[in-house]
mmCIF file of C-alpha atoms and ligand atoms in Angstrom:
data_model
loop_
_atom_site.group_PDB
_atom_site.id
_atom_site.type_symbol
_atom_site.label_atom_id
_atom_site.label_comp_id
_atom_site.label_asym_id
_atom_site.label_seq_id
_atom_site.Cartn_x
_atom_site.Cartn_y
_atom_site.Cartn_z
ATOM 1 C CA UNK A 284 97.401 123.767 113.194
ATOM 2 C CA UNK A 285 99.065 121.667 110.601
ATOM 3 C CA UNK A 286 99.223 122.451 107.310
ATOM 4 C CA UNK A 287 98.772 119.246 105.561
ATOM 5 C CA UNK A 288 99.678 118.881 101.665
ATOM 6 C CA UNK A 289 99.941 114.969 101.564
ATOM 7 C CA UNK A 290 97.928 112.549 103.519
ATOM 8 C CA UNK A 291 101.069 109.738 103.176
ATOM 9 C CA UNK A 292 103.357 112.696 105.140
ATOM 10 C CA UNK A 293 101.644 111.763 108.599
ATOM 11 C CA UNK A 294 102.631 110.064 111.598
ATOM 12 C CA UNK A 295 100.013 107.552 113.276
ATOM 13 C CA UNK A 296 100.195 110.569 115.718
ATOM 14 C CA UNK A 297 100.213 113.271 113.420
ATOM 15 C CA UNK A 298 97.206 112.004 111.556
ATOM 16 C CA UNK A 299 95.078 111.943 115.341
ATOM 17 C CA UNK A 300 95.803 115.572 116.001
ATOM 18 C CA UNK A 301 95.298 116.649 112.581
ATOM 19 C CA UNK A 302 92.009 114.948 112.657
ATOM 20 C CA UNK A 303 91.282 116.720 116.185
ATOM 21 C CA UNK A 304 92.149 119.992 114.927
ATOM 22 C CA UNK A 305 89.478 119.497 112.310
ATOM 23 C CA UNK A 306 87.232 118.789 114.892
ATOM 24 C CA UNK A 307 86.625 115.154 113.869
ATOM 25 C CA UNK A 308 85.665 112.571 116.930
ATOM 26 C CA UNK A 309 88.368 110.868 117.720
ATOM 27 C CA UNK A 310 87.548 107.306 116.333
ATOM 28 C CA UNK A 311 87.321 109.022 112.828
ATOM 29 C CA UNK A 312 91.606 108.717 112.659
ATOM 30 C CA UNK A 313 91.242 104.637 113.073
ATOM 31 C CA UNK A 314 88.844 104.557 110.131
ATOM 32 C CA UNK A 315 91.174 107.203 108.634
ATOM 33 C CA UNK A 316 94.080 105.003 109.257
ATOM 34 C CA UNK A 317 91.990 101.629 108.142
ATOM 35 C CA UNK A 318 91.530 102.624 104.812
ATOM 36 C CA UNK A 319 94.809 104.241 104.354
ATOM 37 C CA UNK A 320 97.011 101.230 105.829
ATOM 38 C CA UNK A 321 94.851 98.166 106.264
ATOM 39 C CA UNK A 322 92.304 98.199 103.093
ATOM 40 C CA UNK A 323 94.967 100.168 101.392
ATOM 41 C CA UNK A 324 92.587 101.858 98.790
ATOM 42 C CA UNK A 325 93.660 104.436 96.317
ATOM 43 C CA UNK A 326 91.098 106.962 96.865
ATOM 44 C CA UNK A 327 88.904 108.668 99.634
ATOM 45 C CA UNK A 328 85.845 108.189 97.601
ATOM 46 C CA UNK A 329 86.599 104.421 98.616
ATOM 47 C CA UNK A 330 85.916 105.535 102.196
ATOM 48 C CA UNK A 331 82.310 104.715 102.465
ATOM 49 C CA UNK A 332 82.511 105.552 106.276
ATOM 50 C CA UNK A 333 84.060 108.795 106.138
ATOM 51 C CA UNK A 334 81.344 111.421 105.814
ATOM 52 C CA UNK A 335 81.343 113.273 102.414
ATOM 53 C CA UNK A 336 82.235 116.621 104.018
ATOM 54 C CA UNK A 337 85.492 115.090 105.086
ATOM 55 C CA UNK A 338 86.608 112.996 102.555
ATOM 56 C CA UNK A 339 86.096 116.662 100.320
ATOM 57 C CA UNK A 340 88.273 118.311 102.564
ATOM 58 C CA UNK A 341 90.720 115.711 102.681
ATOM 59 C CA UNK A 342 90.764 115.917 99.006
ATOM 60 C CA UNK A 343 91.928 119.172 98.927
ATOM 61 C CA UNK A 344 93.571 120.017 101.681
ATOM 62 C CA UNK A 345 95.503 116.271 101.972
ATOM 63 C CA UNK A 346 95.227 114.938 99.039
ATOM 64 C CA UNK A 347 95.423 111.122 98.128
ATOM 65 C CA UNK A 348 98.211 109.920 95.717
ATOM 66 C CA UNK A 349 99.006 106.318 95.049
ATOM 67 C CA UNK A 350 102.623 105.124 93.825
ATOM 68 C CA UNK A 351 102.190 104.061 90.303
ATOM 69 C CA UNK A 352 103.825 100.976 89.308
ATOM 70 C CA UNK A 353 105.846 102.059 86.161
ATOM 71 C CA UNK A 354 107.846 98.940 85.613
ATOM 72 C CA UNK A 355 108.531 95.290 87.375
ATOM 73 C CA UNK A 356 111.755 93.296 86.766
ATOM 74 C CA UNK A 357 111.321 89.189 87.564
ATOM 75 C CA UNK A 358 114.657 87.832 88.583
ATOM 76 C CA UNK A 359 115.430 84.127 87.518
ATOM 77 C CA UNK A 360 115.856 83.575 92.197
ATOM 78 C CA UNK A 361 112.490 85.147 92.198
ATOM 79 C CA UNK A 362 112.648 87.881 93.492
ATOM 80 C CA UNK A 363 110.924 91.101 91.801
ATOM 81 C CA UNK A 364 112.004 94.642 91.444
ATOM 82 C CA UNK A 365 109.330 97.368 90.931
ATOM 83 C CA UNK A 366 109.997 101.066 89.611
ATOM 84 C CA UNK A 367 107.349 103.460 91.475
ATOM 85 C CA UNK A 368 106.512 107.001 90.489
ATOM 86 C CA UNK A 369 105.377 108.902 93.266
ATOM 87 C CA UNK A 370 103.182 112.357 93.252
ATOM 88 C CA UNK A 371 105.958 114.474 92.123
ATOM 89 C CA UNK A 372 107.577 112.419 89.293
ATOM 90 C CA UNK A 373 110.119 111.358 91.717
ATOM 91 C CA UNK A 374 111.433 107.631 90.855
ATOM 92 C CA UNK A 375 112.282 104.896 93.458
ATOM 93 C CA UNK A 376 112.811 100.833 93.362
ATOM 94 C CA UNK A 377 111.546 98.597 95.781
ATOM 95 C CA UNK A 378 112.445 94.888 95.907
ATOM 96 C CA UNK A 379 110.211 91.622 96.857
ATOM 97 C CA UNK A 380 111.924 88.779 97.859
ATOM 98 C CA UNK A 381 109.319 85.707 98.201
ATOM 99 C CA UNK A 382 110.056 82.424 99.554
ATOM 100 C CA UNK A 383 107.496 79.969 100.332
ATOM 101 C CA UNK A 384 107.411 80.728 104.033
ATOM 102 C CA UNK A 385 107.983 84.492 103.729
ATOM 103 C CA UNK A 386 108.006 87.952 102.073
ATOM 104 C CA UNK A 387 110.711 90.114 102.594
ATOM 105 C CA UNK A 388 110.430 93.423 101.290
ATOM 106 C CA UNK A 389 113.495 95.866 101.044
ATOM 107 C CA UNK A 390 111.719 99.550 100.807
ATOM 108 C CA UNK A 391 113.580 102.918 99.539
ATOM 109 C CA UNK A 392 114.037 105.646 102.704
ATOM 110 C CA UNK A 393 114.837 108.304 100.457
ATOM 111 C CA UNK A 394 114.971 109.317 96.397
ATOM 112 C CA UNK A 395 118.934 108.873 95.923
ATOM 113 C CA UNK A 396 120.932 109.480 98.698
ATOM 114 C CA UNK A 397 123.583 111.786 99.787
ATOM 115 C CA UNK A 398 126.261 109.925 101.286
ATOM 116 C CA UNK A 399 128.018 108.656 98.266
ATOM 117 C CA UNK A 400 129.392 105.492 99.386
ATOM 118 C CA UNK A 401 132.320 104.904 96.912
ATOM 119 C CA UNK A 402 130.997 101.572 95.990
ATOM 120 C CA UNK A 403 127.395 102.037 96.065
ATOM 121 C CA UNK A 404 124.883 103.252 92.883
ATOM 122 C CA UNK A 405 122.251 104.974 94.967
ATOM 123 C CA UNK A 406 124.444 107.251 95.745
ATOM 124 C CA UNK A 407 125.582 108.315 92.369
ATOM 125 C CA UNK A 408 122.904 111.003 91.391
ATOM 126 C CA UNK A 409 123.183 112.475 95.472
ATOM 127 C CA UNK A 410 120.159 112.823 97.334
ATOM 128 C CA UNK A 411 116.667 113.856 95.660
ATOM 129 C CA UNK A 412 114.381 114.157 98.320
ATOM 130 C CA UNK A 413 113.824 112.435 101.615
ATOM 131 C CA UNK A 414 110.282 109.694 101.817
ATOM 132 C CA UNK A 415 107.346 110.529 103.794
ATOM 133 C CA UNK A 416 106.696 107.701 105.968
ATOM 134 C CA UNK A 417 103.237 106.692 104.244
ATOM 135 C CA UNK A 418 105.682 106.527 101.312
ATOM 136 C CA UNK A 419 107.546 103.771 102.410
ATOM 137 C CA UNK A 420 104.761 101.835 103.816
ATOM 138 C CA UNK A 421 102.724 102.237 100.237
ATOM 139 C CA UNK A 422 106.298 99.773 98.859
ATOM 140 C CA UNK A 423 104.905 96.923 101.126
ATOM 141 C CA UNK A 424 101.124 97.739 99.901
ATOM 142 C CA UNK A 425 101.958 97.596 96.323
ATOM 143 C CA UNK A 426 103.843 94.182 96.805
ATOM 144 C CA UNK A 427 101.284 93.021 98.886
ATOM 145 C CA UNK A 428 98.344 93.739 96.253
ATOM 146 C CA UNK A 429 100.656 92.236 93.559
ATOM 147 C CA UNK A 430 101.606 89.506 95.143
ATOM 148 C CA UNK A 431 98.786 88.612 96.129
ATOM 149 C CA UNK A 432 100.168 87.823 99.906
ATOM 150 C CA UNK A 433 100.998 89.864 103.249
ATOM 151 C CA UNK A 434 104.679 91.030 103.695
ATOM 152 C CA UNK A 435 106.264 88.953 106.412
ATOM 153 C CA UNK A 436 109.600 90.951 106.806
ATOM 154 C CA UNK A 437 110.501 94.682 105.945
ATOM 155 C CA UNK A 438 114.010 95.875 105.785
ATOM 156 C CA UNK A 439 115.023 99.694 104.705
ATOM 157 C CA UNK A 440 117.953 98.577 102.571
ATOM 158 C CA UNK A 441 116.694 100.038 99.351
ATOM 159 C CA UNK A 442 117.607 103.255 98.255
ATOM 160 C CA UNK A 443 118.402 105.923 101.090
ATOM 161 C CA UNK A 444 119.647 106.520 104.606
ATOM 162 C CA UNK A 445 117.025 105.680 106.751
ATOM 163 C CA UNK A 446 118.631 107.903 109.846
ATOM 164 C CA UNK A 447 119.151 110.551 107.541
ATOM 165 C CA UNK A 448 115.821 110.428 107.265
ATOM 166 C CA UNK A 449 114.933 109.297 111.103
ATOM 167 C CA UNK A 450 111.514 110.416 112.292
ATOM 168 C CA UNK A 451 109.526 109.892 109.022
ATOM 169 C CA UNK A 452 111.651 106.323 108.951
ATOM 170 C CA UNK A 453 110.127 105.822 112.647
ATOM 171 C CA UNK A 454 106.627 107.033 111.631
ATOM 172 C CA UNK A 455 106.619 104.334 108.915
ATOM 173 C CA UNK A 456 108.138 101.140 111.015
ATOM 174 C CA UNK A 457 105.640 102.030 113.455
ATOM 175 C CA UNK A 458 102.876 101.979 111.165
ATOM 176 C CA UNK A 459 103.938 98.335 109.730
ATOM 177 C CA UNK A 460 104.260 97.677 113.349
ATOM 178 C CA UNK A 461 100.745 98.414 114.248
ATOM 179 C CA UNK A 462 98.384 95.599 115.007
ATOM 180 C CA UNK A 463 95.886 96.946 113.611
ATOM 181 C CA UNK A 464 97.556 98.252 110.105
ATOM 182 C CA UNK A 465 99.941 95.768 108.609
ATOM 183 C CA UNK A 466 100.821 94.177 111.896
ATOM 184 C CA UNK A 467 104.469 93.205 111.092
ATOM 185 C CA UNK A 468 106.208 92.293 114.044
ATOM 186 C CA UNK A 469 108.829 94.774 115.559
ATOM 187 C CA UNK A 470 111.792 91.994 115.466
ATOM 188 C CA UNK A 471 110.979 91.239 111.427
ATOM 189 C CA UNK A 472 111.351 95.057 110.704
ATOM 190 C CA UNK A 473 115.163 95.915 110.322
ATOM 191 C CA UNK A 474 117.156 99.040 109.365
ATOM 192 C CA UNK A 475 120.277 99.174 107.569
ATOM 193 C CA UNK A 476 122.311 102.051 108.510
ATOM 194 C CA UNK A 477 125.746 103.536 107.170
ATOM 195 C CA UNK A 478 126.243 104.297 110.770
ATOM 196 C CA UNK A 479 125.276 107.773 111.800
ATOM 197 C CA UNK A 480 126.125 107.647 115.768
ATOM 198 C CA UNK A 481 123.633 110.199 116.869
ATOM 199 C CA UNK A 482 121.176 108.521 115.409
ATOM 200 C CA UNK A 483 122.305 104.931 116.819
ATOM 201 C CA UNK A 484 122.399 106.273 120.007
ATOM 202 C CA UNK A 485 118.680 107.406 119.719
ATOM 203 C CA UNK A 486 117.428 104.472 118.172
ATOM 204 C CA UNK A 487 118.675 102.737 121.409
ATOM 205 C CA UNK A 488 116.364 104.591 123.566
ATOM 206 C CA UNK A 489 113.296 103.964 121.137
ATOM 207 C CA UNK A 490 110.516 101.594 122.964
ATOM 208 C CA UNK A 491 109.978 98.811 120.008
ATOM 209 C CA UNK A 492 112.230 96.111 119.335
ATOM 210 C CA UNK A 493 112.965 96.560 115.732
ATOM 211 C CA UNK A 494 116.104 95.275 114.528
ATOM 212 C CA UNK A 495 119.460 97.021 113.172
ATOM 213 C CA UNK A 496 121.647 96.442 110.691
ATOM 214 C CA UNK A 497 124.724 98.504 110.730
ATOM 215 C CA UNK A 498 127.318 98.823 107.350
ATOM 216 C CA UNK A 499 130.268 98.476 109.116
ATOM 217 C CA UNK A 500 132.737 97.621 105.464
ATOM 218 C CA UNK A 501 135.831 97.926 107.066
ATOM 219 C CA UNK A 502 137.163 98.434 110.592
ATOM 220 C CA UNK A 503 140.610 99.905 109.065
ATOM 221 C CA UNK A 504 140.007 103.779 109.641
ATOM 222 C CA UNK A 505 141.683 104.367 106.386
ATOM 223 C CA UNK A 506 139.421 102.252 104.409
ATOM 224 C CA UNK A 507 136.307 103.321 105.958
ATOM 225 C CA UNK A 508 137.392 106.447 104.568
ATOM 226 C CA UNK A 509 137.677 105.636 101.138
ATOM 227 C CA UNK A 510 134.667 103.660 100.991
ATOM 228 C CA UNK A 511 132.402 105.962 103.104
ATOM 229 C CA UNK A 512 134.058 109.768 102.911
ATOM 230 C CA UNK A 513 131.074 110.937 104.342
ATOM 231 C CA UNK A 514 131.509 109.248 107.491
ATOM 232 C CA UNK A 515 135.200 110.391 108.787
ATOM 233 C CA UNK A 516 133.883 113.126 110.898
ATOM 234 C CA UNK A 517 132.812 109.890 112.613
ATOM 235 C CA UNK A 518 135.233 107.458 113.536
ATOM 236 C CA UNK A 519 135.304 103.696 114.228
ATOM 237 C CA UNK A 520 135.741 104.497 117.961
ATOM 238 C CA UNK A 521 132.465 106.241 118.302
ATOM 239 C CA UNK A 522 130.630 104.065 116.306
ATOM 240 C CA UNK A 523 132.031 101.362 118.611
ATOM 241 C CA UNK A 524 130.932 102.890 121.534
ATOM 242 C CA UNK A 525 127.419 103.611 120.023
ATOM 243 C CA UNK A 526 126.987 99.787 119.481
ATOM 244 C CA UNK A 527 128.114 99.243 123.008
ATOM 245 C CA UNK A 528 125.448 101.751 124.035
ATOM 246 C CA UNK A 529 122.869 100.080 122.028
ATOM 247 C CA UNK A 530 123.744 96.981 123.222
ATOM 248 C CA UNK A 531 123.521 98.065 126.693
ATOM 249 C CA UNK A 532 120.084 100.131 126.441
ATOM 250 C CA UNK A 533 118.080 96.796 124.374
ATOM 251 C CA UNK A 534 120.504 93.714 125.140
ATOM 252 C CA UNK A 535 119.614 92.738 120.959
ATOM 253 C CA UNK A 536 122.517 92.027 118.527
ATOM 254 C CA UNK A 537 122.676 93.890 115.743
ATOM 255 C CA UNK A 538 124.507 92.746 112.477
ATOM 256 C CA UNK A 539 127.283 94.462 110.704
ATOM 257 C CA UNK A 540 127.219 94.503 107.563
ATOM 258 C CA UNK A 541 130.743 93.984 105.297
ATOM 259 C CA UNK A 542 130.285 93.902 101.254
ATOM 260 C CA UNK A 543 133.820 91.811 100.417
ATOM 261 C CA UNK A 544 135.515 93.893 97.652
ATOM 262 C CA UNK A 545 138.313 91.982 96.449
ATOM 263 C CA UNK A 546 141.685 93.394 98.003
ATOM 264 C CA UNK A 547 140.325 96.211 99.812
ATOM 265 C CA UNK A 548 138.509 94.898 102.638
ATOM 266 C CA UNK A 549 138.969 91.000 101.971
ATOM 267 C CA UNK A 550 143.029 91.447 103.131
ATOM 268 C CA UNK A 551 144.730 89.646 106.739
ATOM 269 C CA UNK A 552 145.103 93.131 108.156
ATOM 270 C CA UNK A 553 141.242 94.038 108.068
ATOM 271 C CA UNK A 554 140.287 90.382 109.110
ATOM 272 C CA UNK A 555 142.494 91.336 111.774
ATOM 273 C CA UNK A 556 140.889 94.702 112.414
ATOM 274 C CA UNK A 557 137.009 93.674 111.960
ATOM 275 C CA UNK A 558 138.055 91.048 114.769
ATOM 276 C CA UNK A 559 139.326 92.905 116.890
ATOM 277 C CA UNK A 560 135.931 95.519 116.150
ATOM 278 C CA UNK A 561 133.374 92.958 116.424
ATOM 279 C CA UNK A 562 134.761 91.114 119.718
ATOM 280 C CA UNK A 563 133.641 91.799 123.057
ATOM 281 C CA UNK A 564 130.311 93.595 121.116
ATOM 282 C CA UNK A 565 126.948 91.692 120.762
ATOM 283 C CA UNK A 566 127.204 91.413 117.342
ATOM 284 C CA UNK A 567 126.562 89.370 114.431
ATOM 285 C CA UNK A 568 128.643 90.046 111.008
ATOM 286 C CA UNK A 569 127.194 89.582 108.072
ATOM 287 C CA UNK A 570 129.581 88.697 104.654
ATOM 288 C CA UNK A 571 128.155 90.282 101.840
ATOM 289 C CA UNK A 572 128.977 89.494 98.143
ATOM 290 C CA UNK A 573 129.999 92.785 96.282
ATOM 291 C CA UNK A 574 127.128 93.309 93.544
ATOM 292 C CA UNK A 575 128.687 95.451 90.434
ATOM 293 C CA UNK A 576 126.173 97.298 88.608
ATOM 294 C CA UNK A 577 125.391 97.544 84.698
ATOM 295 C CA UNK A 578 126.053 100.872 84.359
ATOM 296 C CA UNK A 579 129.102 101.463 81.738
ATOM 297 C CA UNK A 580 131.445 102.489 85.002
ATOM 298 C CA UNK A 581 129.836 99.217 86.536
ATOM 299 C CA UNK A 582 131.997 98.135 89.908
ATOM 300 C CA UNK A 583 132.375 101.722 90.846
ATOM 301 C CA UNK A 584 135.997 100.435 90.311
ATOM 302 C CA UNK A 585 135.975 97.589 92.654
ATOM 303 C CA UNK A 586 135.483 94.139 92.343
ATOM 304 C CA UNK A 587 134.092 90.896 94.386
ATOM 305 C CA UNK A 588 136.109 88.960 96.565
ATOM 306 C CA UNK A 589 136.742 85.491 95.330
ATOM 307 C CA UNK A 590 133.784 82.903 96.695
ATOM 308 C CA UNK A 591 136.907 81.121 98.960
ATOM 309 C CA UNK A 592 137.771 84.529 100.944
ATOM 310 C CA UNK A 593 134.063 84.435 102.334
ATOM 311 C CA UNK A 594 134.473 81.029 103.911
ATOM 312 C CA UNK A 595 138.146 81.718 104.840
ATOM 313 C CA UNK A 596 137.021 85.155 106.826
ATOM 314 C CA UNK A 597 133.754 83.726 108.364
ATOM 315 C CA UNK A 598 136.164 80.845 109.609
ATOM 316 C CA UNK A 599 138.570 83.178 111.233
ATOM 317 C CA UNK A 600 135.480 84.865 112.777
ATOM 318 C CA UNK A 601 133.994 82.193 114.193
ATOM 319 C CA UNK A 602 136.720 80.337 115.798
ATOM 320 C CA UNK A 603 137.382 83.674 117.773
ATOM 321 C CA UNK A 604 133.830 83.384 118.689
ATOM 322 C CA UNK A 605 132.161 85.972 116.497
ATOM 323 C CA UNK A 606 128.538 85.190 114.771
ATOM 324 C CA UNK A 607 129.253 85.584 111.210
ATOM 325 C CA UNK A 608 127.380 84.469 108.156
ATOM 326 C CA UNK A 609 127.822 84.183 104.449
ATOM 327 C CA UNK A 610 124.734 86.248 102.618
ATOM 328 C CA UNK A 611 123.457 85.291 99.637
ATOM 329 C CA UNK A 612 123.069 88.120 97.191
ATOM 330 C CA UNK A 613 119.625 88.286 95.595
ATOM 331 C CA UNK A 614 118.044 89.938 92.423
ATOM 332 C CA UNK A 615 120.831 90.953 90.653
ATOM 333 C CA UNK A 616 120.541 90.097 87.138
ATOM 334 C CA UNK A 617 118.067 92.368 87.964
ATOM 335 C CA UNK A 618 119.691 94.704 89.146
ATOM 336 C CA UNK A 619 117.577 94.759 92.556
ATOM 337 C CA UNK A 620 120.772 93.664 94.802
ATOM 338 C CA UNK A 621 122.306 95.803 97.352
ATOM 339 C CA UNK A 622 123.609 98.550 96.206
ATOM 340 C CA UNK A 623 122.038 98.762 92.323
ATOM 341 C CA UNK A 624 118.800 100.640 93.491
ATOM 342 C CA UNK A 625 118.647 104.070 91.348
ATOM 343 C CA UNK A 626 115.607 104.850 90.898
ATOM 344 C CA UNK A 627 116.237 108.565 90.260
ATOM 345 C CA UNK A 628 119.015 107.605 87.867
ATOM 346 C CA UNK A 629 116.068 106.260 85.615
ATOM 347 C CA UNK A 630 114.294 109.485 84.125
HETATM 348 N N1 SAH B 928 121.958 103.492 103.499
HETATM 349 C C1 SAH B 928 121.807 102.305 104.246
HETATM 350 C C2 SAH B 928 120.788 101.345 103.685
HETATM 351 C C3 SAH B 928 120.749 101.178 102.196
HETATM 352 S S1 SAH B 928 122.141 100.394 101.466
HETATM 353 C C4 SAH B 928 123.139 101.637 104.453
HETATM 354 O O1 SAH B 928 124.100 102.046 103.833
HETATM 355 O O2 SAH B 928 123.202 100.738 105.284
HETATM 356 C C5 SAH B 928 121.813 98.689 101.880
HETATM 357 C C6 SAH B 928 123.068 97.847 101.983
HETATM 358 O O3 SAH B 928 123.657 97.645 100.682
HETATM 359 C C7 SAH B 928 124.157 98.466 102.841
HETATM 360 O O4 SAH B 928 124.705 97.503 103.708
HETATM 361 C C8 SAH B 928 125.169 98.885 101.788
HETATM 362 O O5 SAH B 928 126.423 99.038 102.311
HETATM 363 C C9 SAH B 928 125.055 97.768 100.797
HETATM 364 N N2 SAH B 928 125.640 98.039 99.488
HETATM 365 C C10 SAH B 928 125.752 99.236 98.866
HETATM 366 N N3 SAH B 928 126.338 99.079 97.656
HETATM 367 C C11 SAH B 928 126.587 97.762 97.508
HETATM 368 C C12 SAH B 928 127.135 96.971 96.460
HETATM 369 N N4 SAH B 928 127.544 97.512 95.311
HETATM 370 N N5 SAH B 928 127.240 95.630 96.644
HETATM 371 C C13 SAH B 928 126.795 95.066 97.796
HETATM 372 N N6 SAH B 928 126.254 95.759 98.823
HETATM 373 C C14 SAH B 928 126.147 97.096 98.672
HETATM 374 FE FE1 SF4 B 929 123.640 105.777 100.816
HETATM 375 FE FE2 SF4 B 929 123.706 103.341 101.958
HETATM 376 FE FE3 SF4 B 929 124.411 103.675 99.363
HETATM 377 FE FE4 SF4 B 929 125.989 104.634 101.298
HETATM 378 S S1 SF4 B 929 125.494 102.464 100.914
HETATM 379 S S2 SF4 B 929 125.382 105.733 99.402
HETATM 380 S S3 SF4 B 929 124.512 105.282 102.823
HETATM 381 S S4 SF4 B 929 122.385 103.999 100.244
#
């Protein structure tokens, strides 16, 4: 039998056989599930279906902990950054992005994370702990109840390596996913990966249709390795060949992601190279402006590429037939853009 210690740790599945074990009827997992996903309260007393005797033991052996909001930053585009403390004092940042037709939230995988991108502020403080999957649903819940609105789009691009953290990741996209809990449809749920192959390669085979997003940065092996040292035991080949793979298994395009850093990925040779990657894949690349942090070491040493390199590059891209667009970078006066999430850095 499991040994539950957090409700918010559970699979959809998990939840059913824990329920099972306990001898509960079967139904009593959707009403479970209903309250914990759909009507989103903060308590089992809240669970007026739920018979006493199990919302007591759920109390104690499962217990119930909300994300408190601790702080919430309004950038002048709009969009909102929120600090949540979870049930062990751990810190992380989500980030709303409203529009009139849509809310896009970008939710946290993990407290810090352990790759330690060269250029990236999440990474600074290494890896605290991994989410449990009803952790990363709760981000969407609390924008949701602030906002007032439901959450259209969810992308893991906040703090965290979502395949480093792959089946609770799973657990949670298939919970937004479900019709009958947030109902968010498989294409408008995306995850950003550094690239971990393995991980690629097994997302290919799962059943759902959510979307990737893969940080590709630079298709110069060299430069890769500078930027991402904790990807070199996994070269630009076999990420290639993953991507083929992926493309193969689902026949959907996946974006690659490139954060233009003035000089070190912006240069003719890796236009040339990121070419030369990106044709002949089902791809789509996505330019993304460099976001320096506040942080007295802010830039991580880098810099943006100059406004004019974007157009030149997605030019280059496109006339060799390669879907590229120019992203707008949101949130961060802020601090809520790519790459300035650090929640753990706060405390
Ligand atoms: N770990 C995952 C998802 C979180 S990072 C990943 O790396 O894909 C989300 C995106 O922000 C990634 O594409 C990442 O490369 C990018 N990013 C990190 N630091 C950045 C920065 N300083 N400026 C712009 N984008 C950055
Ligand atoms: Fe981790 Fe992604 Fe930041 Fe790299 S870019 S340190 S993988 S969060």
């Amino acid at each position: 039998m499991a040994d539950p210690s957090r409700i918010k740790q559970f699979s959809v599945e998990g939840l059913r056989s824990l329920l099972l074990d306990w001898g509960e009827p079967a139904f009593r997992a959707n009403q479970l599930l209903h309250w914990l996903y759909a009507a989103a309260v903060d308590s089992y007393q809240e669970m007026s279906d739920l018979p006493l005797s199990l919302r007591l033991r759920l109390e104690k052996e499962a217990p119930l902990i909300a994300p408190q909001v601790l702080d919430k930053k309004l950038s002048a585009d709009g969009s909102l950054k929120y600090l949540l403390g979870l049930w062990d004092g751990s810190l992380i940042e989500t980030v709303a992005i409203p529009s009139r037709s849509r809310l896009t939230v970008c939710f946290s995988t993990q407290v810090g994370c352990a790759l330690g991108c060269a250029f990236c502020t999440t990474g600074l403080g290494g890896l605290v702990r991994s989410l449990d999957p009803g952790e990363m649903v709760d981000q969407l819940l609390v924008v949701s109840k602030d906002l007032g609105r439901r959450v259209d789009n969810a992308v893991a691009m906040g703090e965290g390596e979502p395949f480093a953290n792959y089946e609770a990741s799973l657990s949670a996209l298939r919970i937004m996913n479900n019709p009958t809990l947030l109902g968010i449809g498989a294409r408008h749920l995306t995850v950003s990966t550094c690239g971990l192959v393995r991980q690629i390669e097994r997302f290919a085979q799962e059943p759902e249709q959510f979307t990737l997003a893969v940080s590709l940065h630079s298709a110069v092996q060299s430069t890769r390795d500078l930027l991402m040292p904790s990807l070199c035991n996994q070269p630009l080949g076999r990420l290639r060949d993953s991507l083929l793979l992926y493309a193969e298994k689902t026949g959907r395009r996946p974006s690659l992601e490139v954060t233009l850093m003035d000089s070190v990925n912006d240069t003719p040779e890796e236009v040339s190279a990121l070419l030369a990657f990106s044709r002949g894949l089902l791809c789509h690349v996505n330019l993304i402006p460099f976001n320096k942090g506040h942080l007295p070491d802010a830039g991580l040493g880098f810099r943006p590429s100059p406004p004019a390199r974007f157009n030149e590059i997605s030019a280059i891209l496109q006339r060799a037939g390669v879907a590229c667009s120019i992203r707008r970078s949101r949130g961060s006066d802020i601090q809520g853009a790519c790459g300035q999430l650090k929640g753990a850095l706060h405390g």
